[in-house]
C-alpha cells in the first residue's frame, strides 16, 4: 500500500479565526463607543454647524467726566432768545380777524396738528372760549394752559405769561397801539414753528417789522 505524503504543519500565527464549537462562527470585532459630544461641537445639519461667528468687540467704557466737566453748570434753557419759526399773514378786517383766526385753527387741526400745539391770542376782546373758561375762575383757566393738552385762548396782554407752543395764532381784532405792538413781538417769540397773524397786513407789518 503506497504511503500518503504527510502535509506540512501550518504555523499557529497563520491560522484563521477560531471557531467555537457551539456557535460555529467567528466572534465579531467590538466597535468603539463614541463619548459624549462637547458643547463646542455642533450637530451636523444644525444652524450652528457652520463656521463659528467671531465674538463681538468689547464695548469701550465711557470715560468718567473730569473734575472740571463735573463742576461745569448745566446749560440753561435759552428758548426765550430763539427766533420764531415761519410767519404767515392772513388779511382780514378788524371785524373779521377773530373768524379768520378760528378758521386757521380749524385748518391746523384738520391737517393733523395736535390741539396742545396751538396757542391763540386776541388783541381786542377776549375769545368767547376764554370768557367761558374764566367764568369758572382764573385758577381753573390757567390750569388748562399748564396742562397743555388742548388749544388755549388768551388775550395778547397775557402773552408773557403763556408758554411757548409750536403754532401761535393772533387775531388782531383791534387797532394796534404801542402796547399791542410790543405784545405782538412777545407773541412772536412764543411760536416755535409757525406764527399766524390775522388782520390788516399794512398795520401788522408796521408793528412787527418789515422783515417778518
Short mmCIF file of N, CA and C in Angstrom, two decimals, residues 12-152:
data_model
loop_
_atom_site.label_atom_id
_atom_site.label_comp_id
_atom_site.label_asym_id
_atom_site.label_seq_id
_atom_site.Cartn_x
_atom_site.Cartn_y
_atom_site.Cartn_z
N UNK A 12 0.93 28.37 13.72
CA UNK A 12 -0.23 28.82 14.51
C UNK A 12 -0.56 30.27 14.24
N UNK A 13 0.47 31.07 13.90
CA UNK A 13 0.21 32.51 13.69
C UNK A 13 -0.54 32.75 12.40
N UNK A 14 -0.49 31.82 11.46
CA UNK A 14 -1.18 31.99 10.17
C UNK A 14 -2.56 31.40 10.17
N UNK A 15 -2.97 30.84 11.26
CA UNK A 15 -4.31 30.24 11.30
C UNK A 15 -5.37 31.33 11.31
N UNK A 16 -6.53 31.04 10.77
CA UNK A 16 -7.64 31.98 10.74
C UNK A 16 -8.33 32.07 12.09
N UNK A 17 -9.43 32.77 12.12
CA UNK A 17 -10.15 32.92 13.40
C UNK A 17 -10.65 31.58 13.87
N UNK A 18 -10.54 31.45 15.18
CA UNK A 18 -11.01 30.22 15.79
C UNK A 18 -12.51 30.14 15.76
N UNK A 19 -13.00 29.00 15.58
CA UNK A 19 -14.45 28.76 15.53
C UNK A 19 -14.82 28.03 16.79
N UNK A 20 -15.77 28.63 17.46
CA UNK A 20 -16.23 27.94 18.69
C UNK A 20 -17.13 26.80 18.29
N UNK A 21 -17.05 25.72 18.99
CA UNK A 21 -17.86 24.56 18.61
C UNK A 21 -19.33 24.82 18.70
N UNK A 22 -19.75 25.72 19.66
CA UNK A 22 -21.18 25.89 19.84
C UNK A 22 -21.77 26.78 18.77
N UNK A 23 -21.13 27.99 18.50
CA UNK A 23 -21.73 28.94 17.57
C UNK A 23 -21.39 28.59 16.13
N UNK A 24 -20.19 28.08 15.90
CA UNK A 24 -19.80 27.74 14.54
C UNK A 24 -19.48 28.95 13.69
N UNK A 25 -19.26 30.18 14.28
CA UNK A 25 -18.90 31.38 13.50
C UNK A 25 -17.93 32.21 14.30
N UNK A 26 -17.33 33.14 13.59
CA UNK A 26 -16.31 33.95 14.22
C UNK A 26 -16.90 34.96 15.17
N UNK A 27 -16.17 35.33 16.19
CA UNK A 27 -16.62 36.34 17.16
C UNK A 27 -16.46 37.73 16.52
N UNK A 28 -17.48 38.64 16.59
CA UNK A 28 -17.41 39.96 15.97
C UNK A 28 -16.39 40.84 16.67
N UNK A 29 -15.77 41.71 15.85
CA UNK A 29 -14.80 42.64 16.42
C UNK A 29 -15.56 43.75 17.14
N UNK A 30 -15.29 44.04 18.41
CA UNK A 30 -16.03 45.08 19.15
C UNK A 30 -15.79 46.45 18.55
N UNK A 31 -16.89 47.28 18.40
CA UNK A 31 -16.81 48.63 17.84
C UNK A 31 -16.65 49.63 18.97
N UNK A 32 -15.86 50.68 18.77
CA UNK A 32 -15.69 51.67 19.84
C UNK A 32 -16.98 52.47 20.06
N UNK A 33 -17.28 52.80 21.29
CA UNK A 33 -18.48 53.56 21.66
C UNK A 33 -18.11 55.04 21.71
N UNK A 34 -18.83 55.92 20.95
CA UNK A 34 -18.47 57.34 20.98
C UNK A 34 -18.73 57.96 22.33
N UNK A 35 -17.87 58.86 22.73
CA UNK A 35 -18.05 59.53 24.01
C UNK A 35 -19.05 60.68 23.90
N UNK A 36 -19.29 61.37 25.00
CA UNK A 36 -20.25 62.49 24.96
C UNK A 36 -19.73 63.63 24.10
N UNK A 37 -20.70 64.33 23.36
CA UNK A 37 -20.33 65.43 22.48
C UNK A 37 -20.14 66.70 23.29
N UNK A 38 -19.05 67.38 23.05
CA UNK A 38 -18.81 68.61 23.79
C UNK A 38 -19.73 69.71 23.28
N UNK A 39 -19.92 70.73 24.11
CA UNK A 39 -20.81 71.82 23.72
C UNK A 39 -20.25 72.60 22.55
N UNK A 40 -18.94 72.57 22.37
CA UNK A 40 -18.34 73.33 21.27
C UNK A 40 -18.49 72.64 19.94
N UNK A 41 -18.87 71.37 19.94
CA UNK A 41 -19.01 70.62 18.69
C UNK A 41 -20.45 70.69 18.24
N UNK A 42 -20.77 71.38 17.16
CA UNK A 42 -22.17 71.49 16.73
C UNK A 42 -22.65 70.22 16.08
N UNK A 43 -23.96 70.09 16.10
CA UNK A 43 -24.56 68.93 15.46
C UNK A 43 -24.53 69.09 13.95
N UNK A 44 -24.37 67.97 13.23
CA UNK A 44 -24.44 68.07 11.76
C UNK A 44 -25.83 68.50 11.33
N UNK A 45 -25.90 69.42 10.39
CA UNK A 45 -27.18 69.89 9.90
C UNK A 45 -27.81 70.94 10.77
N UNK A 46 -27.26 71.26 11.95
CA UNK A 46 -27.82 72.28 12.84
C UNK A 46 -27.40 73.65 12.35
N UNK A 47 -28.23 74.67 12.57
CA UNK A 47 -27.83 76.00 12.10
C UNK A 47 -26.48 76.44 12.62
N UNK A 48 -26.08 75.91 13.75
CA UNK A 48 -24.80 76.32 14.29
C UNK A 48 -23.65 75.47 13.82
N UNK A 49 -23.88 74.62 12.80
CA UNK A 49 -22.82 73.73 12.34
C UNK A 49 -21.84 74.42 11.41
N UNK A 50 -22.13 75.67 11.00
CA UNK A 50 -21.22 76.41 10.13
C UNK A 50 -20.06 76.94 10.93
N UNK A 51 -19.25 77.77 10.27
CA UNK A 51 -18.11 78.34 11.00
C UNK A 51 -18.56 79.24 12.12
N UNK A 52 -17.87 79.17 13.20
CA UNK A 52 -18.25 79.94 14.38
C UNK A 52 -18.10 81.43 14.09
N UNK A 53 -19.09 82.24 14.58
CA UNK A 53 -19.03 83.67 14.38
C UNK A 53 -18.02 84.29 15.33
N UNK A 54 -17.32 85.29 14.85
CA UNK A 54 -16.37 85.93 15.77
C UNK A 54 -17.10 86.67 16.87
N UNK A 55 -16.55 86.68 18.03
CA UNK A 55 -17.17 87.35 19.17
C UNK A 55 -17.19 88.85 18.92
N UNK A 56 -18.29 89.54 19.31
CA UNK A 56 -18.35 90.98 19.10
C UNK A 56 -17.29 91.68 19.92
N UNK A 57 -16.79 92.79 19.39
CA UNK A 57 -15.76 93.51 20.14
C UNK A 57 -16.31 94.05 21.44
N UNK A 58 -15.52 94.05 22.42
CA UNK A 58 -15.94 94.55 23.73
C UNK A 58 -16.19 96.04 23.65
N UNK A 59 -17.28 96.48 24.29
CA UNK A 59 -17.62 97.89 24.27
C UNK A 59 -16.64 98.67 25.13
N UNK A 60 -16.25 99.78 24.56
CA UNK A 60 -15.30 100.61 25.28
C UNK A 60 -16.03 101.45 26.32
N UNK A 61 -15.67 101.36 27.56
CA UNK A 61 -16.37 102.16 28.58
C UNK A 61 -16.17 103.64 28.36
N UNK A 62 -17.24 104.42 28.68
CA UNK A 62 -17.15 105.86 28.54
C UNK A 62 -16.25 106.42 29.63
N UNK A 63 -15.39 107.32 29.26
CA UNK A 63 -14.52 107.88 30.29
C UNK A 63 -15.30 108.70 31.29
N UNK A 64 -14.88 108.65 32.51
CA UNK A 64 -15.54 109.43 33.55
C UNK A 64 -15.27 110.91 33.33
N UNK A 65 -16.23 111.76 33.66
CA UNK A 65 -16.02 113.19 33.45
C UNK A 65 -14.90 113.71 34.32
N UNK A 66 -14.18 114.63 33.76
CA UNK A 66 -13.10 115.24 34.51
C UNK A 66 -13.68 116.15 35.59
N UNK A 67 -12.91 116.49 36.61
CA UNK A 67 -13.44 117.38 37.66
C UNK A 67 -13.96 118.70 37.11
N UNK A 68 -13.30 119.22 36.07
CA UNK A 68 -13.78 120.49 35.51
C UNK A 68 -15.12 120.32 34.82
N UNK A 69 -15.32 119.17 34.13
CA UNK A 69 -16.60 118.92 33.48
C UNK A 69 -17.70 118.67 34.49
N UNK A 70 -17.36 117.97 35.58
CA UNK A 70 -18.37 117.69 36.59
C UNK A 70 -18.81 118.97 37.29
N UNK A 71 -17.89 119.91 37.43
CA UNK A 71 -18.22 121.15 38.12
C UNK A 71 -18.87 122.17 37.21
N UNK A 72 -18.91 121.88 35.89
CA UNK A 72 -19.49 122.84 34.95
C UNK A 72 -21.00 122.89 35.12
N UNK A 73 -21.62 124.02 35.28
CA UNK A 73 -23.07 124.08 35.47
C UNK A 73 -23.81 123.68 34.21
N UNK A 74 -25.01 123.14 34.40
CA UNK A 74 -25.83 122.74 33.26
C UNK A 74 -26.21 123.94 32.42
N UNK A 75 -26.30 123.71 31.10
CA UNK A 75 -26.64 124.80 30.18
C UNK A 75 -28.08 125.20 30.38
N UNK A 76 -28.30 126.47 30.53
CA UNK A 76 -29.65 126.96 30.75
C UNK A 76 -30.45 126.92 29.46
N UNK A 77 -31.77 126.78 29.67
CA UNK A 77 -32.66 126.79 28.51
C UNK A 77 -32.76 128.21 27.98
N UNK A 78 -32.43 128.38 26.70
CA UNK A 78 -32.45 129.70 26.10
C UNK A 78 -33.57 129.82 25.09
N UNK A 79 -34.72 129.23 25.38
CA UNK A 79 -35.83 129.27 24.44
C UNK A 79 -36.31 130.70 24.21
N UNK A 80 -36.21 131.53 25.25
CA UNK A 80 -36.73 132.87 25.09
C UNK A 80 -35.95 133.66 24.03
N UNK A 81 -34.68 133.29 23.80
CA UNK A 81 -33.85 134.03 22.86
C UNK A 81 -33.90 133.44 21.45
N UNK A 82 -34.60 132.33 21.29
CA UNK A 82 -34.65 131.73 19.97
C UNK A 82 -35.63 132.50 19.09
N UNK A 83 -35.31 132.68 17.81
CA UNK A 83 -36.25 133.36 16.92
C UNK A 83 -37.45 132.48 16.62
N UNK A 84 -38.52 133.14 16.21
CA UNK A 84 -39.73 132.40 15.86
C UNK A 84 -39.52 131.66 14.55
N UNK A 85 -40.44 130.75 14.25
CA UNK A 85 -40.34 129.97 13.03
C UNK A 85 -40.93 130.75 11.85
N UNK A 86 -41.69 130.06 11.04
CA UNK A 86 -42.27 130.68 9.86
C UNK A 86 -43.37 131.67 10.24
N UNK A 87 -43.60 132.59 9.34
CA UNK A 87 -44.61 133.63 9.57
C UNK A 87 -45.63 133.61 8.43
N UNK A 88 -46.90 133.65 8.81
CA UNK A 88 -47.98 133.67 7.82
C UNK A 88 -48.96 134.78 8.17
N UNK A 89 -49.28 135.57 7.20
CA UNK A 89 -50.21 136.69 7.40
C UNK A 89 -51.49 136.43 6.64
N UNK A 90 -52.62 136.47 7.35
CA UNK A 90 -53.93 136.26 6.73
C UNK A 90 -54.66 137.60 6.74
N UNK A 91 -54.84 138.21 5.58
CA UNK A 91 -55.53 139.51 5.54
C UNK A 91 -56.97 139.39 6.02
N UNK A 92 -57.35 140.30 6.89
CA UNK A 92 -58.72 140.30 7.41
C UNK A 92 -59.00 141.66 8.03
N UNK A 93 -60.23 142.14 7.92
CA UNK A 93 -60.57 143.39 8.61
C UNK A 93 -60.63 143.16 10.11
N UNK A 94 -60.66 144.25 10.86
CA UNK A 94 -60.70 144.13 12.31
C UNK A 94 -61.91 143.32 12.75
N UNK A 95 -63.04 143.55 12.09
CA UNK A 95 -64.26 142.85 12.48
C UNK A 95 -64.22 141.37 12.11
N UNK A 96 -63.37 140.96 11.18
CA UNK A 96 -63.32 139.56 10.74
C UNK A 96 -62.06 138.83 11.17
N UNK A 97 -61.21 139.48 11.97
CA UNK A 97 -59.95 138.85 12.37
C UNK A 97 -60.18 137.63 13.25
N UNK A 98 -61.17 137.70 14.14
CA UNK A 98 -61.43 136.57 15.03
C UNK A 98 -61.94 135.36 14.25
N UNK A 99 -62.83 135.59 13.30
CA UNK A 99 -63.32 134.48 12.48
C UNK A 99 -62.18 133.88 11.65
N UNK A 100 -61.29 134.72 11.13
CA UNK A 100 -60.17 134.21 10.35
C UNK A 100 -59.24 133.37 11.23
N UNK A 101 -59.05 133.78 12.46
CA UNK A 101 -58.21 133.01 13.38
C UNK A 101 -58.84 131.66 13.70
N UNK A 102 -60.16 131.65 13.92
CA UNK A 102 -60.84 130.38 14.19
C UNK A 102 -60.73 129.43 13.00
N UNK A 103 -60.86 129.97 11.79
CA UNK A 103 -60.72 129.13 10.61
C UNK A 103 -59.30 128.59 10.48
N UNK A 104 -58.32 129.41 10.83
CA UNK A 104 -56.93 128.95 10.78
C UNK A 104 -56.69 127.82 11.77
N UNK A 105 -57.30 127.93 12.94
CA UNK A 105 -57.16 126.85 13.93
C UNK A 105 -57.81 125.57 13.43
N UNK A 106 -58.99 125.69 12.82
CA UNK A 106 -59.66 124.50 12.28
C UNK A 106 -58.80 123.83 11.21
N UNK A 107 -58.19 124.63 10.35
CA UNK A 107 -57.33 124.05 9.31
C UNK A 107 -56.10 123.38 9.92
N UNK A 108 -55.56 123.95 10.96
CA UNK A 108 -54.40 123.34 11.62
C UNK A 108 -54.77 121.98 12.21
N UNK A 109 -55.90 121.92 12.88
CA UNK A 109 -56.32 120.65 13.49
C UNK A 109 -56.68 119.62 12.42
N UNK A 110 -57.31 120.07 11.33
CA UNK A 110 -57.66 119.14 10.25
C UNK A 110 -56.42 118.59 9.56
N UNK A 111 -55.35 119.36 9.55
CA UNK A 111 -54.12 118.91 8.90
C UNK A 111 -53.28 118.00 9.78
N UNK A 112 -53.72 117.76 11.02
CA UNK A 112 -53.01 116.83 11.88
C UNK A 112 -52.29 117.45 13.06
N UNK A 113 -52.38 118.75 13.22
CA UNK A 113 -51.76 119.39 14.37
C UNK A 113 -52.47 118.96 15.65
N UNK A 114 -51.71 118.70 16.68
CA UNK A 114 -52.29 118.35 17.97
C UNK A 114 -52.88 119.61 18.60
N UNK A 115 -54.02 119.50 19.27
CA UNK A 115 -54.61 120.69 19.90
C UNK A 115 -53.66 121.38 20.87
N UNK A 116 -52.86 120.59 21.57
CA UNK A 116 -51.94 121.18 22.53
C UNK A 116 -50.79 121.93 21.91
N UNK A 117 -50.68 121.90 20.58
CA UNK A 117 -49.60 122.62 19.89
C UNK A 117 -50.00 124.04 19.51
N UNK A 118 -51.26 124.42 19.75
CA UNK A 118 -51.79 125.68 19.22
C UNK A 118 -52.14 126.62 20.37
N UNK A 119 -51.69 127.86 20.23
CA UNK A 119 -51.99 128.94 21.17
C UNK A 119 -52.58 130.09 20.38
N UNK A 120 -53.70 130.66 20.87
CA UNK A 120 -54.42 131.71 20.15
C UNK A 120 -54.49 132.96 21.03
N UNK A 121 -54.09 134.09 20.43
CA UNK A 121 -54.19 135.38 21.11
C UNK A 121 -55.21 136.26 20.40
N UNK A 122 -55.87 137.11 21.16
CA UNK A 122 -56.71 138.17 20.61
C UNK A 122 -56.18 139.50 21.14
N UNK A 123 -56.28 140.53 20.31
CA UNK A 123 -55.79 141.85 20.73
C UNK A 123 -56.91 142.74 21.23
N UNK A 124 -58.17 142.40 20.90
CA UNK A 124 -59.30 143.21 21.34
C UNK A 124 -60.00 142.56 22.52
N UNK A 125 -61.21 142.08 22.27
CA UNK A 125 -61.95 141.39 23.31
C UNK A 125 -61.41 139.97 23.51
N UNK A 126 -61.69 139.40 24.66
CA UNK A 126 -61.32 138.01 24.91
C UNK A 126 -62.08 137.09 23.95
N UNK A 127 -61.46 136.00 23.58
CA UNK A 127 -62.13 134.98 22.76
C UNK A 127 -63.29 134.40 23.57
N UNK A 128 -64.42 134.07 22.91
CA UNK A 128 -65.56 133.51 23.65
C UNK A 128 -65.20 132.29 24.49
N UNK A 129 -64.27 131.46 24.00
CA UNK A 129 -63.86 130.30 24.80
C UNK A 129 -63.20 130.75 26.09
N UNK A 130 -62.33 131.77 26.01
CA UNK A 130 -61.65 132.27 27.20
C UNK A 130 -62.65 132.88 28.17
N UNK A 131 -63.63 133.61 27.64
CA UNK A 131 -64.64 134.20 28.51
C UNK A 131 -65.39 133.10 29.27
N UNK A 132 -65.73 132.03 28.57
CA UNK A 132 -66.45 130.92 29.21
C UNK A 132 -65.60 130.26 30.28
N UNK A 133 -64.34 129.98 29.99
CA UNK A 133 -63.48 129.28 30.96
C UNK A 133 -63.12 130.17 32.14
N UNK A 134 -62.97 131.47 31.90
CA UNK A 134 -62.67 132.38 33.01
C UNK A 134 -63.85 132.52 33.97
N UNK A 135 -65.04 132.17 33.51
CA UNK A 135 -66.20 132.24 34.40
C UNK A 135 -66.09 131.23 35.53
N UNK A 136 -65.23 130.22 35.39
CA UNK A 136 -65.00 129.23 36.45
C UNK A 136 -63.83 129.61 37.35
N UNK A 137 -63.21 130.75 37.08
CA UNK A 137 -62.10 131.19 37.90
C UNK A 137 -60.78 131.13 37.14
N UNK A 138 -59.88 132.06 37.50
CA UNK A 138 -58.60 132.10 36.82
C UNK A 138 -57.74 130.89 37.10
N UNK A 139 -57.87 130.31 38.29
CA UNK A 139 -57.05 129.13 38.61
C UNK A 139 -57.35 127.98 37.68
N UNK A 140 -58.66 127.71 37.48
CA UNK A 140 -59.04 126.63 36.57
C UNK A 140 -58.67 126.97 35.13
N UNK A 141 -58.76 128.25 34.79
CA UNK A 141 -58.43 128.68 33.42
C UNK A 141 -56.95 128.46 33.12
N UNK A 142 -56.07 128.89 33.99
CA UNK A 142 -54.64 128.74 33.75
C UNK A 142 -54.17 127.31 33.97
N UNK A 143 -54.92 126.54 34.73
CA UNK A 143 -54.58 125.12 34.87
C UNK A 143 -54.69 124.41 33.53
N UNK A 144 -55.64 124.81 32.70
CA UNK A 144 -55.75 124.23 31.37
C UNK A 144 -54.56 124.63 30.50
N UNK A 145 -54.09 125.86 30.69
CA UNK A 145 -52.89 126.29 29.96
C UNK A 145 -51.69 125.44 30.36
N UNK A 146 -51.53 125.21 31.66
CA UNK A 146 -50.38 124.45 32.13
C UNK A 146 -50.46 122.98 31.71
N UNK A 147 -51.70 122.45 31.58
CA UNK A 147 -51.84 121.06 31.14
C UNK A 147 -51.34 120.89 29.71
N UNK A 148 -51.60 121.87 28.87
CA UNK A 148 -51.06 121.85 27.51
C UNK A 148 -51.60 120.75 26.61
N UNK A 149 -52.82 120.29 26.86
CA UNK A 149 -53.36 119.22 26.03
C UNK A 149 -54.51 119.68 25.13
N UNK A 150 -54.75 120.99 25.05
CA UNK A 150 -55.83 121.50 24.19
C UNK A 150 -55.45 122.90 23.70
N UNK A 151 -56.18 123.36 22.68
CA UNK A 151 -55.97 124.72 22.20
C UNK A 151 -56.27 125.69 23.33
N UNK A 152 -55.38 126.67 23.50
CA UNK A 152 -55.58 127.64 24.58
C UNK A 152 -55.74 129.02 23.98
#
